[in-house]
């Protein structure tokens, strides 16, 4: 199950919740019962293999013939 991060607009309380994709997002702070919002954070992306601009556009060294 995914872990979602929430922050309260009223008291700035930050917390995490384990919820399935089908569940509705939380709307109430567990501490002050105020309104909460989801906190979005960055994710790491690694491009491996061929088919990506970074790997396909790199100049290849010229073949040397002897």
PDB file of N, CA and C in Angstrom:
ATOM      1  N   UNK A   1       0.838  -1.180   0.000  1.00  0.00           N
ATOM      2  CA  UNK A   1       0.000   0.000   0.000  1.00  0.00           C
ATOM      3  C   UNK A   1       0.882   1.242   0.000  1.00  0.00           C
ATOM      4  N   UNK A   2       0.479   2.257  -0.733  1.00  0.00           N
ATOM      5  CA  UNK A   2       1.270   3.490  -0.784  1.00  0.00           C
ATOM      6  C   UNK A   2       1.221   4.266   0.532  1.00  0.00           C
ATOM      7  N   UNK A   3       2.276   4.992   0.782  1.00  0.00           N
ATOM      8  CA  UNK A   3       2.352   5.881   1.935  1.00  0.00           C
ATOM      9  C   UNK A   3       2.173   7.306   1.434  1.00  0.00           C
ATOM     10  N   UNK A   4       1.215   8.014   1.991  1.00  0.00           N
ATOM     11  CA  UNK A   4       0.962   9.402   1.616  1.00  0.00           C
ATOM     12  C   UNK A   4       1.362  10.311   2.762  1.00  0.00           C
ATOM     13  N   UNK A   5       1.895  11.473   2.423  1.00  0.00           N
ATOM     14  CA  UNK A   5       2.269  12.464   3.427  1.00  0.00           C
ATOM     15  C   UNK A   5       1.229  13.573   3.422  1.00  0.00           C
ATOM     16  N   UNK A   6       0.840  13.983   4.605  1.00  0.00           N
ATOM     17  CA  UNK A   6      -0.143  15.047   4.767  1.00  0.00           C
ATOM     18  C   UNK A   6       0.420  16.105   5.704  1.00  0.00           C
ATOM     19  N   UNK A   7      -0.094  17.328   5.581  1.00  0.00           N
ATOM     20  CA  UNK A   7       0.249  18.421   6.490  1.00  0.00           C
ATOM     21  C   UNK A   7      -1.019  19.198   6.802  1.00  0.00           C
ATOM     22  N   UNK A   8      -1.175  19.556   8.074  1.00  0.00           N
ATOM     23  CA  UNK A   8      -2.346  20.314   8.505  1.00  0.00           C
ATOM     24  C   UNK A   8      -2.153  21.786   8.158  1.00  0.00           C
ATOM     25  N   UNK A   9      -3.182  22.404   7.628  1.00  0.00           N
ATOM     26  CA  UNK A   9      -3.128  23.821   7.277  1.00  0.00           C
ATOM     27  C   UNK A   9      -3.188  24.678   8.538  1.00  0.00           C
ATOM     28  N   UNK A  10      -3.884  24.214   9.559  1.00  0.00           N
ATOM     29  CA  UNK A  10      -4.073  24.999  10.788  1.00  0.00           C
ATOM     30  C   UNK A  10      -2.883  24.919  11.742  1.00  0.00           C
ATOM     31  N   UNK A  11      -2.466  23.704  12.094  1.00  0.00           N
ATOM     32  CA  UNK A  11      -1.432  23.553  13.129  1.00  0.00           C
ATOM     33  C   UNK A  11      -0.075  23.099  12.584  1.00  0.00           C
ATOM     34  N   UNK A  12       0.070  22.934  11.275  1.00  0.00           N
ATOM     35  CA  UNK A  12       1.319  22.504  10.622  1.00  0.00           C
ATOM     36  C   UNK A  12       1.784  21.112  11.048  1.00  0.00           C
ATOM     37  N   UNK A  13       0.891  20.304  11.584  1.00  0.00           N
ATOM     38  CA  UNK A  13       1.231  18.930  11.952  1.00  0.00           C
ATOM     39  C   UNK A  13       1.439  18.124  10.673  1.00  0.00           C
ATOM     40  N   UNK A  14       2.582  17.437  10.570  1.00  0.00           N
ATOM     41  CA  UNK A  14       2.878  16.595   9.408  1.00  0.00           C
ATOM     42  C   UNK A  14       2.786  15.135   9.830  1.00  0.00           C
ATOM     43  N   UNK A  15       2.169  14.319   8.978  1.00  0.00           N
ATOM     44  CA  UNK A  15       2.025  12.897   9.296  1.00  0.00           C
ATOM     45  C   UNK A  15       1.914  12.095   8.014  1.00  0.00           C
ATOM     46  N   UNK A  16       2.101  10.781   8.146  1.00  0.00           N
ATOM     47  CA  UNK A  16       1.995   9.859   7.023  1.00  0.00           C
ATOM     48  C   UNK A  16       0.805   8.940   7.238  1.00  0.00           C
ATOM     49  N   UNK A  17       0.231   8.481   6.129  1.00  0.00           N
ATOM     50  CA  UNK A  17      -0.895   7.553   6.194  1.00  0.00           C
ATOM     51  C   UNK A  17      -0.719   6.478   5.127  1.00  0.00           C
ATOM     52  N   UNK A  18      -0.954   5.221   5.500  1.00  0.00           N
ATOM     53  CA  UNK A  18      -0.946   4.104   4.562  1.00  0.00           C
ATOM     54  C   UNK A  18      -2.362   3.951   4.028  1.00  0.00           C
ATOM     55  N   UNK A  19      -2.536   4.172   2.721  1.00  0.00           N
ATOM     56  CA  UNK A  19      -3.862   4.091   2.117  1.00  0.00           C
ATOM     57  C   UNK A  19      -3.774   3.380   0.783  1.00  0.00           C
ATOM     58  N   UNK A  20      -4.842   2.680   0.430  1.00  0.00           N
ATOM     59  CA  UNK A  20      -4.896   2.058  -0.891  1.00  0.00           C
ATOM     60  C   UNK A  20      -5.290   3.116  -1.916  1.00  0.00           C
ATOM     61  N   UNK A  21      -5.098   2.784  -3.181  1.00  0.00           N
ATOM     62  CA  UNK A  21      -5.421   3.726  -4.254  1.00  0.00           C
ATOM     63  C   UNK A  21      -6.909   4.049  -4.293  1.00  0.00           C
ATOM     64  N   UNK A  22      -7.735   3.115  -3.875  1.00  0.00           N
ATOM     65  CA  UNK A  22      -9.184   3.311  -3.960  1.00  0.00           C
ATOM     66  C   UNK A  22      -9.757   4.134  -2.805  1.00  0.00           C
ATOM     67  N   UNK A  23      -8.984   4.335  -1.742  1.00  0.00           N
ATOM     68  CA  UNK A  23      -9.471   5.123  -0.607  1.00  0.00           C
ATOM     69  C   UNK A  23      -9.468   6.615  -0.931  1.00  0.00           C
ATOM     70  N   UNK A  24     -10.409   7.328  -0.341  1.00  0.00           N
ATOM     71  CA  UNK A  24     -10.442   8.781  -0.489  1.00  0.00           C
ATOM     72  C   UNK A  24      -9.318   9.392   0.341  1.00  0.00           C
ATOM     73  N   UNK A  25      -8.755  10.529  -0.122  1.00  0.00           N
ATOM     74  CA  UNK A  25      -7.701  11.173   0.665  1.00  0.00           C
ATOM     75  C   UNK A  25      -8.237  11.677   2.003  1.00  0.00           C
ATOM     76  N   UNK A  26      -7.349  11.747   2.987  1.00  0.00           N
ATOM     77  CA  UNK A  26      -7.746  12.251   4.299  1.00  0.00           C
ATOM     78  C   UNK A  26      -8.070  13.738   4.209  1.00  0.00           C
ATOM     79  N   UNK A  27      -8.990  14.196   5.043  1.00  0.00           N
ATOM     80  CA  UNK A  27      -9.393  15.604   5.025  1.00  0.00           C
ATOM     81  C   UNK A  27      -9.280  16.258   6.393  1.00  0.00           C
ATOM     82  N   UNK A  28      -9.031  15.455   7.446  1.00  0.00           N
ATOM     83  CA  UNK A  28      -9.054  15.983   8.807  1.00  0.00           C
ATOM     84  C   UNK A  28      -7.772  15.648   9.558  1.00  0.00           C
ATOM     85  N   UNK A  29      -7.212  16.645  10.225  1.00  0.00           N
ATOM     86  CA  UNK A  29      -6.000  16.465  11.028  1.00  0.00           C
ATOM     87  C   UNK A  29      -6.324  15.644  12.276  1.00  0.00           C
ATOM     88  N   UNK A  30      -5.506  14.637  12.603  1.00  0.00           N
ATOM     89  CA  UNK A  30      -5.775  13.833  13.796  1.00  0.00           C
ATOM     90  C   UNK A  30      -5.534  14.594  15.104  1.00  0.00           C
ATOM     91  N   UNK A  31      -4.792  15.692  15.058  1.00  0.00           N
ATOM     92  CA  UNK A  31      -4.508  16.447  16.287  1.00  0.00           C
ATOM     93  C   UNK A  31      -5.538  17.533  16.562  1.00  0.00           C
ATOM     94  N   UNK A  32      -5.787  18.400  15.548  1.00  0.00           N
ATOM     95  CA  UNK A  32      -6.661  19.555  15.807  1.00  0.00           C
ATOM     96  C   UNK A  32      -7.972  19.506  15.028  1.00  0.00           C
ATOM     97  N   UNK A  33      -8.171  18.467  14.232  1.00  0.00           N
ATOM     98  CA  UNK A  33      -9.375  18.296  13.399  1.00  0.00           C
ATOM     99  C   UNK A  33      -9.487  19.364  12.306  1.00  0.00           C
ATOM    100  N   UNK A  34      -8.365  20.042  12.010  1.00  0.00           N
ATOM    101  CA  UNK A  34      -8.347  21.040  10.940  1.00  0.00           C
ATOM    102  C   UNK A  34      -8.210  20.378   9.579  1.00  0.00           C
ATOM    103  N   UNK A  35      -8.206  21.190   8.539  1.00  0.00           N
ATOM    104  CA  UNK A  35      -8.109  20.698   7.164  1.00  0.00           C
ATOM    105  C   UNK A  35      -6.661  20.331   6.840  1.00  0.00           C
ATOM    106  N   UNK A  36      -6.478  19.219   6.122  1.00  0.00           N
ATOM    107  CA  UNK A  36      -5.140  18.784   5.727  1.00  0.00           C
ATOM    108  C   UNK A  36      -5.000  18.829   4.217  1.00  0.00           C
ATOM    109  N   UNK A  37      -3.758  18.836   3.778  1.00  0.00           N
ATOM    110  CA  UNK A  37      -3.454  18.780   2.348  1.00  0.00           C
ATOM    111  C   UNK A  37      -2.368  17.728   2.142  1.00  0.00           C
ATOM    112  N   UNK A  38      -2.342  17.152   0.948  1.00  0.00           N
ATOM    113  CA  UNK A  38      -1.297  16.187   0.618  1.00  0.00           C
ATOM    114  C   UNK A  38       0.000  16.942   0.360  1.00  0.00           C
ATOM    115  N   UNK A  39       1.100  16.334   0.775  1.00  0.00           N
ATOM    116  CA  UNK A  39       2.418  16.899   0.529  1.00  0.00           C
ATOM    117  C   UNK A  39       3.068  16.050  -0.549  1.00  0.00           C
ATOM    118  N   UNK A  40       3.445  16.679  -1.643  1.00  0.00           N
ATOM    119  CA  UNK A  40       4.088  15.970  -2.744  1.00  0.00           C
ATOM    120  C   UNK A  40       5.589  16.192  -2.658  1.00  0.00           C
ATOM    121  N   UNK A  41       6.342  15.117  -2.797  1.00  0.00           N
ATOM    122  CA  UNK A  41       7.789  15.220  -2.747  1.00  0.00           C
ATOM    123  C   UNK A  41       8.376  14.693  -4.048  1.00  0.00           C
ATOM    124  N   UNK A  42       9.631  14.995  -4.253  1.00  0.00           N
ATOM    125  CA  UNK A  42      10.290  14.573  -5.483  1.00  0.00           C
ATOM    126  C   UNK A  42      10.650  13.093  -5.410  1.00  0.00           C
ATOM    127  N   UNK A  43      10.804  12.504  -6.554  1.00  0.00           N
ATOM    128  CA  UNK A  43      11.212  11.106  -6.642  1.00  0.00           C
ATOM    129  C   UNK A  43      12.458  11.019  -7.504  1.00  0.00           C
ATOM    130  N   UNK A  44      13.262  10.036  -7.251  1.00  0.00           N
ATOM    131  CA  UNK A  44      14.462   9.831  -8.049  1.00  0.00           C
ATOM    132  C   UNK A  44      14.149   9.016  -9.290  1.00  0.00           C
ATOM    133  N   UNK A  45      14.670   9.458 -10.423  1.00  0.00           N
ATOM    134  CA  UNK A  45      14.453   8.752 -11.682  1.00  0.00           C
ATOM    135  C   UNK A  45      15.815   8.444 -12.285  1.00  0.00           C
ATOM    136  N   UNK A  46      16.031   7.204 -12.663  1.00  0.00           N
ATOM    137  CA  UNK A  46      17.274   6.794 -13.296  1.00  0.00           C
ATOM    138  C   UNK A  46      16.931   6.193 -14.647  1.00  0.00           C
ATOM    139  N   UNK A  47      17.520   6.756 -15.710  1.00  0.00           N
ATOM    140  CA  UNK A  47      17.297   6.249 -17.059  1.00  0.00           C
ATOM    141  C   UNK A  47      18.424   5.283 -17.399  1.00  0.00           C
ATOM    142  N   UNK A  48      18.071   4.032 -17.669  1.00  0.00           N
ATOM    143  CA  UNK A  48      19.063   3.025 -18.021  1.00  0.00           C
ATOM    144  C   UNK A  48      18.711   2.438 -19.376  1.00  0.00           C
ATOM    145  N   UNK A  49      19.730   2.046 -20.096  1.00  0.00           N
ATOM    146  CA  UNK A  49      19.504   1.398 -21.376  1.00  0.00           C
ATOM    147  C   UNK A  49      19.429   2.393 -22.518  1.00  0.00           C
ATOM    148  N   UNK A  50      19.013   1.915 -23.665  1.00  0.00           N
ATOM    149  CA  UNK A  50      18.921   2.787 -24.834  1.00  0.00           C
ATOM    150  C   UNK A  50      17.489   3.289 -24.978  1.00  0.00           C
ATOM    151  N   UNK A  51      17.325   4.287 -25.837  1.00  0.00           N
ATOM    152  CA  UNK A  51      15.998   4.827 -26.073  1.00  0.00           C
ATOM    153  C   UNK A  51      15.745   6.131 -25.348  1.00  0.00           C
ATOM    154  N   UNK A  52      16.744   6.646 -24.664  1.00  0.00           N
ATOM    155  CA  UNK A  52      16.603   7.903 -23.946  1.00  0.00           C
ATOM    156  C   UNK A  52      17.528   8.940 -24.569  1.00  0.00           C
ATOM    157  N   UNK A  53      17.157  10.188 -24.514  1.00  0.00           N
ATOM    158  CA  UNK A  53      17.945  11.262 -25.112  1.00  0.00           C
ATOM    159  C   UNK A  53      19.367  11.270 -24.565  1.00  0.00           C
ATOM    160  N   UNK A  54      19.513  11.130 -23.268  1.00  0.00           N
ATOM    161  CA  UNK A  54      20.838  11.213 -22.646  1.00  0.00           C
ATOM    162  C   UNK A  54      21.763  10.101 -23.131  1.00  0.00           C
ATOM    163  N   UNK A  55      21.251   8.912 -23.319  1.00  0.00           N
ATOM    164  CA  UNK A  55      22.113   7.802 -23.731  1.00  0.00           C
ATOM    165  C   UNK A  55      22.268   7.721 -25.245  1.00  0.00           C
ATOM    166  N   UNK A  56      21.278   8.159 -25.994  1.00  0.00           N
ATOM    167  CA  UNK A  56      21.352   8.039 -27.447  1.00  0.00           C
ATOM    168  C   UNK A  56      21.991   9.239 -28.127  1.00  0.00           C
ATOM    169  N   UNK A  57      22.084  10.388 -27.459  1.00  0.00           N
ATOM    170  CA  UNK A  57      22.617  11.576 -28.113  1.00  0.00           C
ATOM    171  C   UNK A  57      24.082  11.823 -27.787  1.00  0.00           C
ATOM    172  N   UNK A  58      24.685  10.979 -26.969  1.00  0.00           N
ATOM    173  CA  UNK A  58      26.088  11.151 -26.619  1.00  0.00           C
ATOM    174  C   UNK A  58      26.933  10.777 -27.830  1.00  0.00           C
ATOM    175  N   UNK A  59      27.909  11.640 -28.136  1.00  0.00           N
ATOM    176  CA  UNK A  59      28.787  11.373 -29.278  1.00  0.00           C
ATOM    177  C   UNK A  59      29.610  10.121 -28.996  1.00  0.00           C
ATOM    178  N   UNK A  60      29.600   9.233 -29.935  1.00  0.00           N
ATOM    179  CA  UNK A  60      30.352   7.998 -29.783  1.00  0.00           C
ATOM    180  C   UNK A  60      31.783   8.243 -30.294  1.00  0.00           C
ATOM    181  N   UNK A  61      32.780   7.670 -29.645  1.00  0.00           N
ATOM    182  CA  UNK A  61      34.161   7.866 -30.109  1.00  0.00           C
ATOM    183  C   UNK A  61      34.349   7.257 -31.499  1.00  0.00           C
ATOM    184  N   UNK A  62      35.135   7.951 -32.291  1.00  0.00           N
ATOM    185  CA  UNK A  62      35.380   7.484 -33.658  1.00  0.00           C
ATOM    186  C   UNK A  62      36.195   6.195 -33.620  1.00  0.00           C
ATOM    187  N   UNK A  63      35.842   5.281 -34.484  1.00  0.00           N
ATOM    188  CA  UNK A  63      36.564   4.013 -34.558  1.00  0.00           C
ATOM    189  C   UNK A  63      37.913   4.265 -35.223  1.00  0.00           C
ATOM    190  N   UNK A  64      38.948   3.720 -34.660  1.00  0.00           N
ATOM    191  CA  UNK A  64      40.281   3.890 -35.241  1.00  0.00           C
ATOM    192  C   UNK A  64      40.602   2.679 -36.095  1.00  0.00           C
ATOM    193  N   UNK A  65      41.115   2.938 -37.266  1.00  0.00           N
ATOM    194  CA  UNK A  65      41.500   1.826 -38.138  1.00  0.00           C
ATOM    195  C   UNK A  65      43.011   1.790 -38.223  1.00  0.00           C
ATOM    196  N   UNK A  66      43.550   0.615 -38.103  1.00  0.00           N
ATOM    197  CA  UNK A  66      45.005   0.457 -38.109  1.00  0.00           C
ATOM    198  C   UNK A  66      45.488  -0.197 -39.346  1.00  0.00           C
TER     199      UNK A  66
END
